[in-house]
Tab-separated table of C-alpha atoms and ligand atoms in Angstrom:
chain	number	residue	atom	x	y	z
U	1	UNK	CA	-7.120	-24.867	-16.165
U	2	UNK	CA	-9.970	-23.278	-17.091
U	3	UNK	CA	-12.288	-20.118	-17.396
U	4	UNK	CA	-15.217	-19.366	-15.411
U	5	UNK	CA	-18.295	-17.061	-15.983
U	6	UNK	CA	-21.149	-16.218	-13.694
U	7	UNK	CA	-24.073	-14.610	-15.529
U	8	UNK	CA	-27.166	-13.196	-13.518
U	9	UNK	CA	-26.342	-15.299	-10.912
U	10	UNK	CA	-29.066	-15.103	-7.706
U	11	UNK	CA	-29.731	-17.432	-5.148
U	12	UNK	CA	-32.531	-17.080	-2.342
U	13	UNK	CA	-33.057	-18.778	0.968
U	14	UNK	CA	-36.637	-19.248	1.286
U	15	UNK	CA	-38.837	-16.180	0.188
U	16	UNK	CA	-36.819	-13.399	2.172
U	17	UNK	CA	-33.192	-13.997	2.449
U	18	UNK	CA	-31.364	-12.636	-0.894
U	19	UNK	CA	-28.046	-14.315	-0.751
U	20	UNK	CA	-26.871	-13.548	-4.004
U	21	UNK	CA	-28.275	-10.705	-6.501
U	22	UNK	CA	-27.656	-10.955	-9.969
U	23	UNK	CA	-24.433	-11.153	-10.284
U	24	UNK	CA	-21.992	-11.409	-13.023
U	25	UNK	CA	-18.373	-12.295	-13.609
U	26	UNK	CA	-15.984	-13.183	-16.231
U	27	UNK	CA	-12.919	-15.200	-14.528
U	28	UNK	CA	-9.645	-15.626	-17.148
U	29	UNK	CA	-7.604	-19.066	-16.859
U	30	UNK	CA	-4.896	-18.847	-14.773
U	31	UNK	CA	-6.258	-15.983	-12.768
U	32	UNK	CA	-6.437	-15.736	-8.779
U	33	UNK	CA	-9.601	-13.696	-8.141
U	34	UNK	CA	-10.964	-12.473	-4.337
U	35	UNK	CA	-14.559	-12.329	-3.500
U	36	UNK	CA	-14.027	-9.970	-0.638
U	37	UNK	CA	-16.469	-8.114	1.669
U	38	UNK	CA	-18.270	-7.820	5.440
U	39	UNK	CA	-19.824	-10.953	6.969
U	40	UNK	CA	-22.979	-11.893	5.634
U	41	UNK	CA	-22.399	-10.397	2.036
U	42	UNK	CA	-23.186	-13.881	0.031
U	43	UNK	CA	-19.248	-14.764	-0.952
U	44	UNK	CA	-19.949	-18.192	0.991
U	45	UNK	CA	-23.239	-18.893	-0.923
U	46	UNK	CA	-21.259	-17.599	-4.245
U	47	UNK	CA	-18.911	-20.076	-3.988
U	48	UNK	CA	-21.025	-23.055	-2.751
U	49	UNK	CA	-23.035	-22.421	-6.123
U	50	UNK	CA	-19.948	-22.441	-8.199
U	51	UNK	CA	-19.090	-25.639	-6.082
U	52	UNK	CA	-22.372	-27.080	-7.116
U	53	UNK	CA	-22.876	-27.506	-3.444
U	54	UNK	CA	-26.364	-25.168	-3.363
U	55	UNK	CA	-29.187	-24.922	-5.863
U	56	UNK	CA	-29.207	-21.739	-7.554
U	57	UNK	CA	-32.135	-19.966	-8.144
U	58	UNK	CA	-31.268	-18.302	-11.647
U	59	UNK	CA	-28.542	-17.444	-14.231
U	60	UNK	CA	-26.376	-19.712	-14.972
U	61	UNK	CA	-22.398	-20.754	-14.631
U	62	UNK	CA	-19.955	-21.650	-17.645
U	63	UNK	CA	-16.635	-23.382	-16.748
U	64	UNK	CA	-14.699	-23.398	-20.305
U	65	UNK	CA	-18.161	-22.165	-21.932
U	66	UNK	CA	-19.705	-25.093	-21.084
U	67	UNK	CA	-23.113	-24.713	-18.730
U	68	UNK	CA	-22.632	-26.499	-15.663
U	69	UNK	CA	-25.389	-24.787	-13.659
U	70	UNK	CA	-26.991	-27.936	-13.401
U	71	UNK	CA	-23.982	-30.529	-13.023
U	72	UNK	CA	-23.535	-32.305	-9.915
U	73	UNK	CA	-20.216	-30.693	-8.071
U	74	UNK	CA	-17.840	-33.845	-8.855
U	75	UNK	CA	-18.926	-33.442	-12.366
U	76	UNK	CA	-17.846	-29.792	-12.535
U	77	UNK	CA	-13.987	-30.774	-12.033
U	78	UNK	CA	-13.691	-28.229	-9.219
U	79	UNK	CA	-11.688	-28.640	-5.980
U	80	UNK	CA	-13.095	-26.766	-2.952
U	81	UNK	CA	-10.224	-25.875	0.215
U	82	UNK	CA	-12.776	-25.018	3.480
U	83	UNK	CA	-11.765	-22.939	6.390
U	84	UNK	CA	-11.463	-26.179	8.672
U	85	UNK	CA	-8.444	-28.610	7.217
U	86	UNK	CA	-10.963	-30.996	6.030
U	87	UNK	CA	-8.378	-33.813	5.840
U	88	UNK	CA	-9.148	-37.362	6.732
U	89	UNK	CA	-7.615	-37.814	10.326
U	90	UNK	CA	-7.036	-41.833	9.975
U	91	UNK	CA	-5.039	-41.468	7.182
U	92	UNK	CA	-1.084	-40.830	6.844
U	93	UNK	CA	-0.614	-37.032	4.434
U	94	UNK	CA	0.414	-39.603	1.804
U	95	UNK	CA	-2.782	-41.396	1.426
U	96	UNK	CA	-5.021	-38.125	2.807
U	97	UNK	CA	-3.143	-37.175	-0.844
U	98	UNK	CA	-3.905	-40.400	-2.783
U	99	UNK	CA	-7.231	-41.121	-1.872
U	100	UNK	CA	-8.944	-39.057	-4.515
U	101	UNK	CA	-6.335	-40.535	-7.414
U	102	UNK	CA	-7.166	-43.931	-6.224
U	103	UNK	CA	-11.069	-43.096	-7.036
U	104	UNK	CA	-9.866	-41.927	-10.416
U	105	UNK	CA	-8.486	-46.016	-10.790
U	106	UNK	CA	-4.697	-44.338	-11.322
U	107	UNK	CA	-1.735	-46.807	-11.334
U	108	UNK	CA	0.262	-46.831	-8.069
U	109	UNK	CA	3.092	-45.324	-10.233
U	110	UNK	CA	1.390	-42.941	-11.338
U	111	UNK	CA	-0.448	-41.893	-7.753
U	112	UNK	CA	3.480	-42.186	-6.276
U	113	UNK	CA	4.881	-39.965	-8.716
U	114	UNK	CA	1.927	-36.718	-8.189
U	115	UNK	CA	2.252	-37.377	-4.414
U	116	UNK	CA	5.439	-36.392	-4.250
U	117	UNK	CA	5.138	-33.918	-7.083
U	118	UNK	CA	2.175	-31.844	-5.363
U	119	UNK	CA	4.194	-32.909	-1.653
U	120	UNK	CA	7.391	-30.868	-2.738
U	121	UNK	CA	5.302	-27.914	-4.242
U	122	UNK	CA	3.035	-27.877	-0.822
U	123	UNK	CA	6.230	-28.169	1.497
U	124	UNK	CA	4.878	-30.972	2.895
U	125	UNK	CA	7.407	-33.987	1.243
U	126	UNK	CA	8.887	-34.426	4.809
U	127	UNK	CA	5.087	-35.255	6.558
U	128	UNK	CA	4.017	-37.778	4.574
U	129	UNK	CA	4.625	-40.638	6.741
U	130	UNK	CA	2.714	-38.680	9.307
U	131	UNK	CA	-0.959	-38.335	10.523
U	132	UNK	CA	-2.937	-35.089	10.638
U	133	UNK	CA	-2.994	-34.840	14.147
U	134	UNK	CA	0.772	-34.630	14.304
U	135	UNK	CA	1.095	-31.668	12.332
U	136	UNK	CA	0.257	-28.224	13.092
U	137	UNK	CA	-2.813	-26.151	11.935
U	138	UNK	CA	-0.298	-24.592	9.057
U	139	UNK	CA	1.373	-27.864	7.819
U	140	UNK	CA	-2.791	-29.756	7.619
U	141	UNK	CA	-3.672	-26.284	5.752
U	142	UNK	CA	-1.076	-27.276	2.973
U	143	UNK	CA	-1.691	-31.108	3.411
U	144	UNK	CA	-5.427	-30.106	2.166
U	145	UNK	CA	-3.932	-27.878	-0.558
U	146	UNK	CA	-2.050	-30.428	-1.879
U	147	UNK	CA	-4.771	-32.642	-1.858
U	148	UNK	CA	-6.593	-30.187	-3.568
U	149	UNK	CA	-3.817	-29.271	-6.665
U	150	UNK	CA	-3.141	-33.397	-6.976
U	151	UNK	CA	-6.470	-33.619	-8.671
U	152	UNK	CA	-6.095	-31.404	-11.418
U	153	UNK	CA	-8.950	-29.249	-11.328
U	154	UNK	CA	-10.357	-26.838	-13.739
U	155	UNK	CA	-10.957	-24.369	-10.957
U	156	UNK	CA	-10.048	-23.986	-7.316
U	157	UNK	CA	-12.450	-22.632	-4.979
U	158	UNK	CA	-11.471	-21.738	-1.111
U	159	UNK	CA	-13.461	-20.982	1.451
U	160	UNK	CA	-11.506	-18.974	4.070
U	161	UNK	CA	-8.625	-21.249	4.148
U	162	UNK	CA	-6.184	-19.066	6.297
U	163	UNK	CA	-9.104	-18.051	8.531
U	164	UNK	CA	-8.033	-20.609	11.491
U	165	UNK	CA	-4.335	-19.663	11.549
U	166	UNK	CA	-2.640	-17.655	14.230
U	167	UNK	CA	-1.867	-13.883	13.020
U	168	UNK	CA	1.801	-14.638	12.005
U	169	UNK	CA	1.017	-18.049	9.853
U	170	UNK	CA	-1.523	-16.359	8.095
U	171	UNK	CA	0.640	-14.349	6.610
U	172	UNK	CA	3.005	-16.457	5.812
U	173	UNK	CA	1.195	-19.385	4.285
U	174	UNK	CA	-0.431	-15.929	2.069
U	175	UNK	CA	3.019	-15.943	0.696
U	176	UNK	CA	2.881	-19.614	0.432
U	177	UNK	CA	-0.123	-20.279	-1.339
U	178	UNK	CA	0.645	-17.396	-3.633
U	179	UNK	CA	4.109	-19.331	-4.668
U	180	UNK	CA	1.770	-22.014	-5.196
U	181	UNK	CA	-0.255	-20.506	-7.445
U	182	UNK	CA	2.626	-19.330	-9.372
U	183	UNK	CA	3.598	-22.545	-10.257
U	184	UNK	CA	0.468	-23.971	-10.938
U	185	UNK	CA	-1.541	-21.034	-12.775
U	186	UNK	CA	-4.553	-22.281	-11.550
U	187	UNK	CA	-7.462	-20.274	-12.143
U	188	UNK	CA	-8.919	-19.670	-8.142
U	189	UNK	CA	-11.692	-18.167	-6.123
U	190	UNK	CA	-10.866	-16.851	-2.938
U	191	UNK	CA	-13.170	-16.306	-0.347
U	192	UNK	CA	-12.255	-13.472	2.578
U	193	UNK	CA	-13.754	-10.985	4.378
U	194	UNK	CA	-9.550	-9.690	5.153
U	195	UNK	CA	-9.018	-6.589	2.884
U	196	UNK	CA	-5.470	-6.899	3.857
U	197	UNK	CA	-5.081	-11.005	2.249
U	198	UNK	CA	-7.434	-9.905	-0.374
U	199	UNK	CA	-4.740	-7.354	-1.729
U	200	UNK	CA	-1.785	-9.286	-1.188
U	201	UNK	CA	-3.281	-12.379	-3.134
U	202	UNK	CA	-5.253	-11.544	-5.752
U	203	UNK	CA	-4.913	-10.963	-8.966
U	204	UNK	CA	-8.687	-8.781	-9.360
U	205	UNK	CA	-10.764	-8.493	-6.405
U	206	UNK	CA	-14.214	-8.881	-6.155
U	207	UNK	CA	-15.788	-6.609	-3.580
U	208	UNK	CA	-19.352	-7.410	-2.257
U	209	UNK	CA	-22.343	-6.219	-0.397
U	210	UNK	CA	-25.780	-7.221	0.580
U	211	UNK	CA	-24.987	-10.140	-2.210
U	212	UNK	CA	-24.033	-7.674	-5.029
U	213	UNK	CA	-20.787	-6.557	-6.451
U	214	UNK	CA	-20.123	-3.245	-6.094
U	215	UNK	CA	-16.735	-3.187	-7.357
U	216	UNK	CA	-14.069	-5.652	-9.799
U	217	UNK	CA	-10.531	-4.084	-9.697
U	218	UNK	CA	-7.085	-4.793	-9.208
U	219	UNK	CA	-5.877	-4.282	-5.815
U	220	UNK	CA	-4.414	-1.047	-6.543
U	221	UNK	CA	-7.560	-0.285	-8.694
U	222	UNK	CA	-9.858	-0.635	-5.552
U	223	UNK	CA	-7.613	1.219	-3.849
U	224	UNK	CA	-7.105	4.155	-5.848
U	225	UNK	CA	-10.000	4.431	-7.710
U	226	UNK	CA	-12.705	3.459	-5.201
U	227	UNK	CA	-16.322	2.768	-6.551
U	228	UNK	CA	-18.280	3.794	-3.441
U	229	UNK	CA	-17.661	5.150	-0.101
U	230	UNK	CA	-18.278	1.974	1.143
U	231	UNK	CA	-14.931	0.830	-0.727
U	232	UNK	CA	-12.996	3.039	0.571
U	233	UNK	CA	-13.843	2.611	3.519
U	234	UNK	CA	-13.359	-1.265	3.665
U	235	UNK	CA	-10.023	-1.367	2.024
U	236	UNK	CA	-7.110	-0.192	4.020
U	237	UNK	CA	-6.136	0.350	7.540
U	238	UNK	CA	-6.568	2.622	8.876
U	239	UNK	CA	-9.769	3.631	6.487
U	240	UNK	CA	-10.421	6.311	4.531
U	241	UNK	CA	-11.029	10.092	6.528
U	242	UNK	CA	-14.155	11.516	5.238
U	243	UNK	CA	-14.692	15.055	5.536
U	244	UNK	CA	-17.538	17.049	3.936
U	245	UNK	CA	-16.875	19.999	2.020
U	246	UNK	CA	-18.856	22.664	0.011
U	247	UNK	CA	-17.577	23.220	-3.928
U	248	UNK	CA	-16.902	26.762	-4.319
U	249	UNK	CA	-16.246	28.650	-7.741
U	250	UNK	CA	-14.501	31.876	-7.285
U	251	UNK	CA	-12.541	34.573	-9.324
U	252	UNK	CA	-12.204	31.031	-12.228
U	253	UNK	CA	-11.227	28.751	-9.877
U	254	UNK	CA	-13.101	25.678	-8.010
U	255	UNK	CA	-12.327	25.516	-3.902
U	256	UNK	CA	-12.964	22.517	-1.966
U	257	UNK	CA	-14.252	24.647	1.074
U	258	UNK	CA	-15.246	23.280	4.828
U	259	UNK	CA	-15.255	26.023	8.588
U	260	UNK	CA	-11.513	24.495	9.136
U	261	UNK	CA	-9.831	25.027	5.580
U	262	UNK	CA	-10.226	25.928	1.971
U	263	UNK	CA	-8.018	24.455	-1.194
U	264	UNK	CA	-7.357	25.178	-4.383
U	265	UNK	CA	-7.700	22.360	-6.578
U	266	UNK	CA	-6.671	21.936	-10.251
U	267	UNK	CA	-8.493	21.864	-13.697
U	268	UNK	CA	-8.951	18.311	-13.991
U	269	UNK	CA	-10.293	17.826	-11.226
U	270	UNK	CA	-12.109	20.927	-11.406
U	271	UNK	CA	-13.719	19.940	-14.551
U	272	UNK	CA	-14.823	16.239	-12.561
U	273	UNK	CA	-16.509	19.068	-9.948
U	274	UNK	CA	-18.548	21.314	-12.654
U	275	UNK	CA	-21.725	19.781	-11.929
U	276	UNK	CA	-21.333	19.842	-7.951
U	277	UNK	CA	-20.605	24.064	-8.394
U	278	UNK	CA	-21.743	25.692	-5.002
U	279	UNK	CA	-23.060	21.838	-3.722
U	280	UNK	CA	-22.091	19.501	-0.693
U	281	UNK	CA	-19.931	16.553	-1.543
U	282	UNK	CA	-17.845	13.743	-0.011
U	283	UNK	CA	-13.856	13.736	-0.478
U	284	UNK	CA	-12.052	10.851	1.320
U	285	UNK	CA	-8.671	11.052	1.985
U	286	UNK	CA	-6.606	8.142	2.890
U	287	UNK	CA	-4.164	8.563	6.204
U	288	UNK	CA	-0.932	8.600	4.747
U	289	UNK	CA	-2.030	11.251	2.068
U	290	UNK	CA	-2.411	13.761	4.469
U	291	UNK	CA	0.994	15.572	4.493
U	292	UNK	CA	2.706	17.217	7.388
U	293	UNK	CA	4.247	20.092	6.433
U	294	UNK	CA	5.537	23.956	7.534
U	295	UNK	CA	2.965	26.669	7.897
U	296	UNK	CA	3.544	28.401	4.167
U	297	UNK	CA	2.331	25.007	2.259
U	298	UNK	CA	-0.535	24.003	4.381
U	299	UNK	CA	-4.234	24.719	4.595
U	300	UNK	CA	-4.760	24.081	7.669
U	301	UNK	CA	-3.255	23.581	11.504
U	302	UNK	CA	-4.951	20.939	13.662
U	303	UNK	CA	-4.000	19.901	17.273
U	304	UNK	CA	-2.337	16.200	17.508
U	305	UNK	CA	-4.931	14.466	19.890
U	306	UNK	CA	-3.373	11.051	20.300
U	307	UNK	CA	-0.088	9.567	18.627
U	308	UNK	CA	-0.214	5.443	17.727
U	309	UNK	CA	3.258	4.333	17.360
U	310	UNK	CA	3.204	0.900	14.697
U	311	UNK	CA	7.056	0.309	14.835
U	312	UNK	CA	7.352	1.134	10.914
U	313	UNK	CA	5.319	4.588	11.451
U	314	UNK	CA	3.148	6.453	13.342
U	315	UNK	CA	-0.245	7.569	13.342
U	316	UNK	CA	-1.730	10.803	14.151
U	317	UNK	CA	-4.937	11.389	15.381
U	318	UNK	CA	-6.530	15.188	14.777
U	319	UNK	CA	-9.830	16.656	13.974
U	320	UNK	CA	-10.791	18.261	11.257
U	321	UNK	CA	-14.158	20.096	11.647
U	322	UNK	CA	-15.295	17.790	14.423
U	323	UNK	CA	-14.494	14.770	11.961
U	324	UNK	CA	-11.369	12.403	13.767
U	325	UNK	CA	-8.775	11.923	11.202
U	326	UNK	CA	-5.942	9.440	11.052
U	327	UNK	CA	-2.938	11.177	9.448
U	328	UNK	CA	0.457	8.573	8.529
U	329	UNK	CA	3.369	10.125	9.768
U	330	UNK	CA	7.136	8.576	9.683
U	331	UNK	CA	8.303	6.846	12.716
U	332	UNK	CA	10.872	8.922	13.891
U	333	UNK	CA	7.545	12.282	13.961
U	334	UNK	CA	8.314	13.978	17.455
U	335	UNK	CA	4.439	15.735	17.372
U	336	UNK	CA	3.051	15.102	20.835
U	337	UNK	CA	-0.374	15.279	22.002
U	338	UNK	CA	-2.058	18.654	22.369
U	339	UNK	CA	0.586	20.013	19.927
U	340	UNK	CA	-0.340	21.627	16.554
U	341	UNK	CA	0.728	21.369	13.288
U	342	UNK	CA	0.198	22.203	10.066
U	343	UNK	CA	-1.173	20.019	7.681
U	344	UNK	CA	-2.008	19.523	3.111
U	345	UNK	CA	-3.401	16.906	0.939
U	346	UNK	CA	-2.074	15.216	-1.618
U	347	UNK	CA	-4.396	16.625	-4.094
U	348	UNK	CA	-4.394	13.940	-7.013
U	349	UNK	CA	-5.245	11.519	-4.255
U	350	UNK	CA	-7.942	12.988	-2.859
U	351	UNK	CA	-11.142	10.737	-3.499
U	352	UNK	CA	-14.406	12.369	-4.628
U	353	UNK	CA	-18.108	11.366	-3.783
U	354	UNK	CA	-21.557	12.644	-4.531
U	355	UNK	CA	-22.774	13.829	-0.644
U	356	UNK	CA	-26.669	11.771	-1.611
U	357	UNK	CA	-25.644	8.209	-3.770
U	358	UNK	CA	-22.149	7.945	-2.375
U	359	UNK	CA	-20.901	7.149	-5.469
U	360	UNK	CA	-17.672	7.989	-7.102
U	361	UNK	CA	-17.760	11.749	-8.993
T	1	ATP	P1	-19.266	-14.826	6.319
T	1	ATP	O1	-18.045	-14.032	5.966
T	1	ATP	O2	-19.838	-14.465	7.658
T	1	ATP	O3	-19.118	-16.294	6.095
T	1	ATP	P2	-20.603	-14.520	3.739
T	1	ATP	O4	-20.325	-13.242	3.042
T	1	ATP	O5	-19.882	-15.726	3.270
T	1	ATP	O6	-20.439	-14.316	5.303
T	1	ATP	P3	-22.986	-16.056	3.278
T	1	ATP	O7	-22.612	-17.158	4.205
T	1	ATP	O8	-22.893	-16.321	1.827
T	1	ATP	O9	-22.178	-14.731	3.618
T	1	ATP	O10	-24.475	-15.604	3.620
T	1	ATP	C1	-25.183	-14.630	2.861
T	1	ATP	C2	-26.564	-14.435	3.451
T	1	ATP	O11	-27.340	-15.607	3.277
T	1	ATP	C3	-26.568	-14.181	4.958
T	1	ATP	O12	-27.580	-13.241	5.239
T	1	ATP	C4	-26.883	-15.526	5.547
T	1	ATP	O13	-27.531	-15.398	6.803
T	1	ATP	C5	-27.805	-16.131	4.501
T	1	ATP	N1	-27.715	-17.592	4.446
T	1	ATP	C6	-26.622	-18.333	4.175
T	1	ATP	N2	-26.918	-19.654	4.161
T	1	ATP	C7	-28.245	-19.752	4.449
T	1	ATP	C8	-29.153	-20.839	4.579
T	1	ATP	N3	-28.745	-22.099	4.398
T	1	ATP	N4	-30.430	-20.551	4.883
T	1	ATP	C9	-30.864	-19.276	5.038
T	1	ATP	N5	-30.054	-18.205	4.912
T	1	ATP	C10	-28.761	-18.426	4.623
């Protein structure tokens, strides 16, 4: 296994289609990294460079420190999983498995003994004797991982690979391929544009947009600590609520003030707000850290508008200000439509962003 680093990378189609922009990333061995974002942001094109499978256009790529911006992909000991299986319909799982170990001239011993090894940590040792087309969408999924792990690779790259799977085996080859990577440590690139299979698998993620990175984080990082609005946005269901507000100093104290409420906030983050004093910004406020609470610790009543029952919980729907807001409430909330109550934030979760660049304060 192996490290990977991506310095200034940029690829162009043509004169006017900026895939990539300059980007740059330092990948430890063993690590499971997520190039999330929208369609269209350049994760593809990011991994089909890494692949060797498009001409870049500058920077280069070190696998183990060694340049191999300019090796051919079979050269660059890489293994790349696609969205479609991508496994050879004529052949039986056991020789879809073999073929690349038979290229590499390996003893039939040998081949026989990493079958079955890569077979049993796939789940696929009882489909061997069968063909593709007798297995479902889930089982080729794993034939092709299997295929993929049997070669050794320095890296793995995958496009997608859960993309063609009904909702339910999604999820659960998610947990599958993360037991996988468990056992084999293999350092992999992920490709999804699924905020929910980005945080579930990866180790960092890489969040993109219009081919640049706008954030590297953990999952909870870029979920706590969001770069952008944009971020916060993207990751989590329901999204951030966004609601402007007007920073207020008063009688030594900073006030996060809009027409529907007004709260006190605290020193530290009063101290993140000094520059803002008297100015418009952007707080975002994630669903379930809007609290529903009695009349004496609120700032504010809204009336329910809709309720969303999800089994586990419910959702709210209000307005704040003319802004719809998605509120988390437990399952067993009895609020009703056209009903109000009283509402607070969770004030060390509220997110903070400058009203102009969007950016994190
Ligand atoms: P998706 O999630 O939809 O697959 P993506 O984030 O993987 O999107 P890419 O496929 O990398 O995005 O595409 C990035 C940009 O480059 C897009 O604007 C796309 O139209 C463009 N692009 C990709 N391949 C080519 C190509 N061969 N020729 C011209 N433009 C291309």
């Amino acid at each position: 296994m192996a490290n990977l680093r991506l310095s200034n990378i940029t690829k162009k189609f043509g004169k006017n289609v900026l895939a990539v922009n300059n980007i740059n990333l330092e990948v430890h061995d063993g690590e499971f990294i997520v190039l999330l974002g929208p369609s269209g942001c350049g994760k593809t094109t990011a991994l089909r460079l890494l692949a060797g499978l498009e001409e870049i256009t500058s920077g280069n790529i070190f696998i183990d420190k060694k340049d191999v911006t300019y090796l051919a992909p079979r050269k660059r000991e890489v293994s790349m999983i696609f969205q479609s299986y991508a496994v050879w319909p004529h052949m039986k799982v056991y020789d879809n498995i073999a073929y690349p170990l038979r290229l590499k001239k390996m003893s039939q011993d040998q081949i026989d003994q990493i079958v079955k090894e890569v077979a049993e940590m796939a789940d696929i040792k009882k489909y061997l004797d069968r063909y593709p087309n007798q297995l479902s969408g889930g089982q080729r999924q794993r034939v092709a991982v299997a295929r993929a792990i049997a070669v050794k690779p320095k890296i793995f790259l995958m496009d997608e690979p859960l993309s063609n799977l009904d909702a339910k085996l999604r999820v659960s080859m998610r947990t599958e391929l993360k037991t996988i990577h468990e056992k084999t440590n293999a350092t992999t690139i992920f490709v999804t544009h699924d905020q929910a299979e980005a945080m579930s698998l990866a180790d960092r993620i890489v969040i993109m947009k219009d081919g640049e990175i706008v954030q590297i984080g953990t999952p909870e990082e870029v979920y706590n600590e969001c770069a952008n609005m944009f971020v916060a946005d993207f990751i989590g269901t329901p999204p951030t609520n966004f609601i402007e507000v007007e920073v207020i100093f008063k009688d030594d104290n900073y006030f996060l003030k809009n027409p529907d409420f007004s709260m006190k906030v605290n020193s530290e983050i009063a101290s993140r707000l000094n520059a803002y004093k008297g100015q418009k910004i952007i707080i975002g406020i994630r669903p379930e850290n809007i609290i529903i609470t009695d009349k004496e610790n609120s700032i504010m009543s809204v009336e329910c508008l809709l309720t969303e029952p999800q089994g586990s919980h419910k959702i709210l729907i209000a307005r704040i200000n003319d802004e719809i807001v998605k509120i988390v409430a437990s399952a067993e909330n009895q609020i009703k439509p056209r009903e109000q109550f009283f509402i607070t934030f969770k004030l060390e979760k509220i997110l903070f962003f400058d009203y102009n660049t969007q950016l994190k304060i």
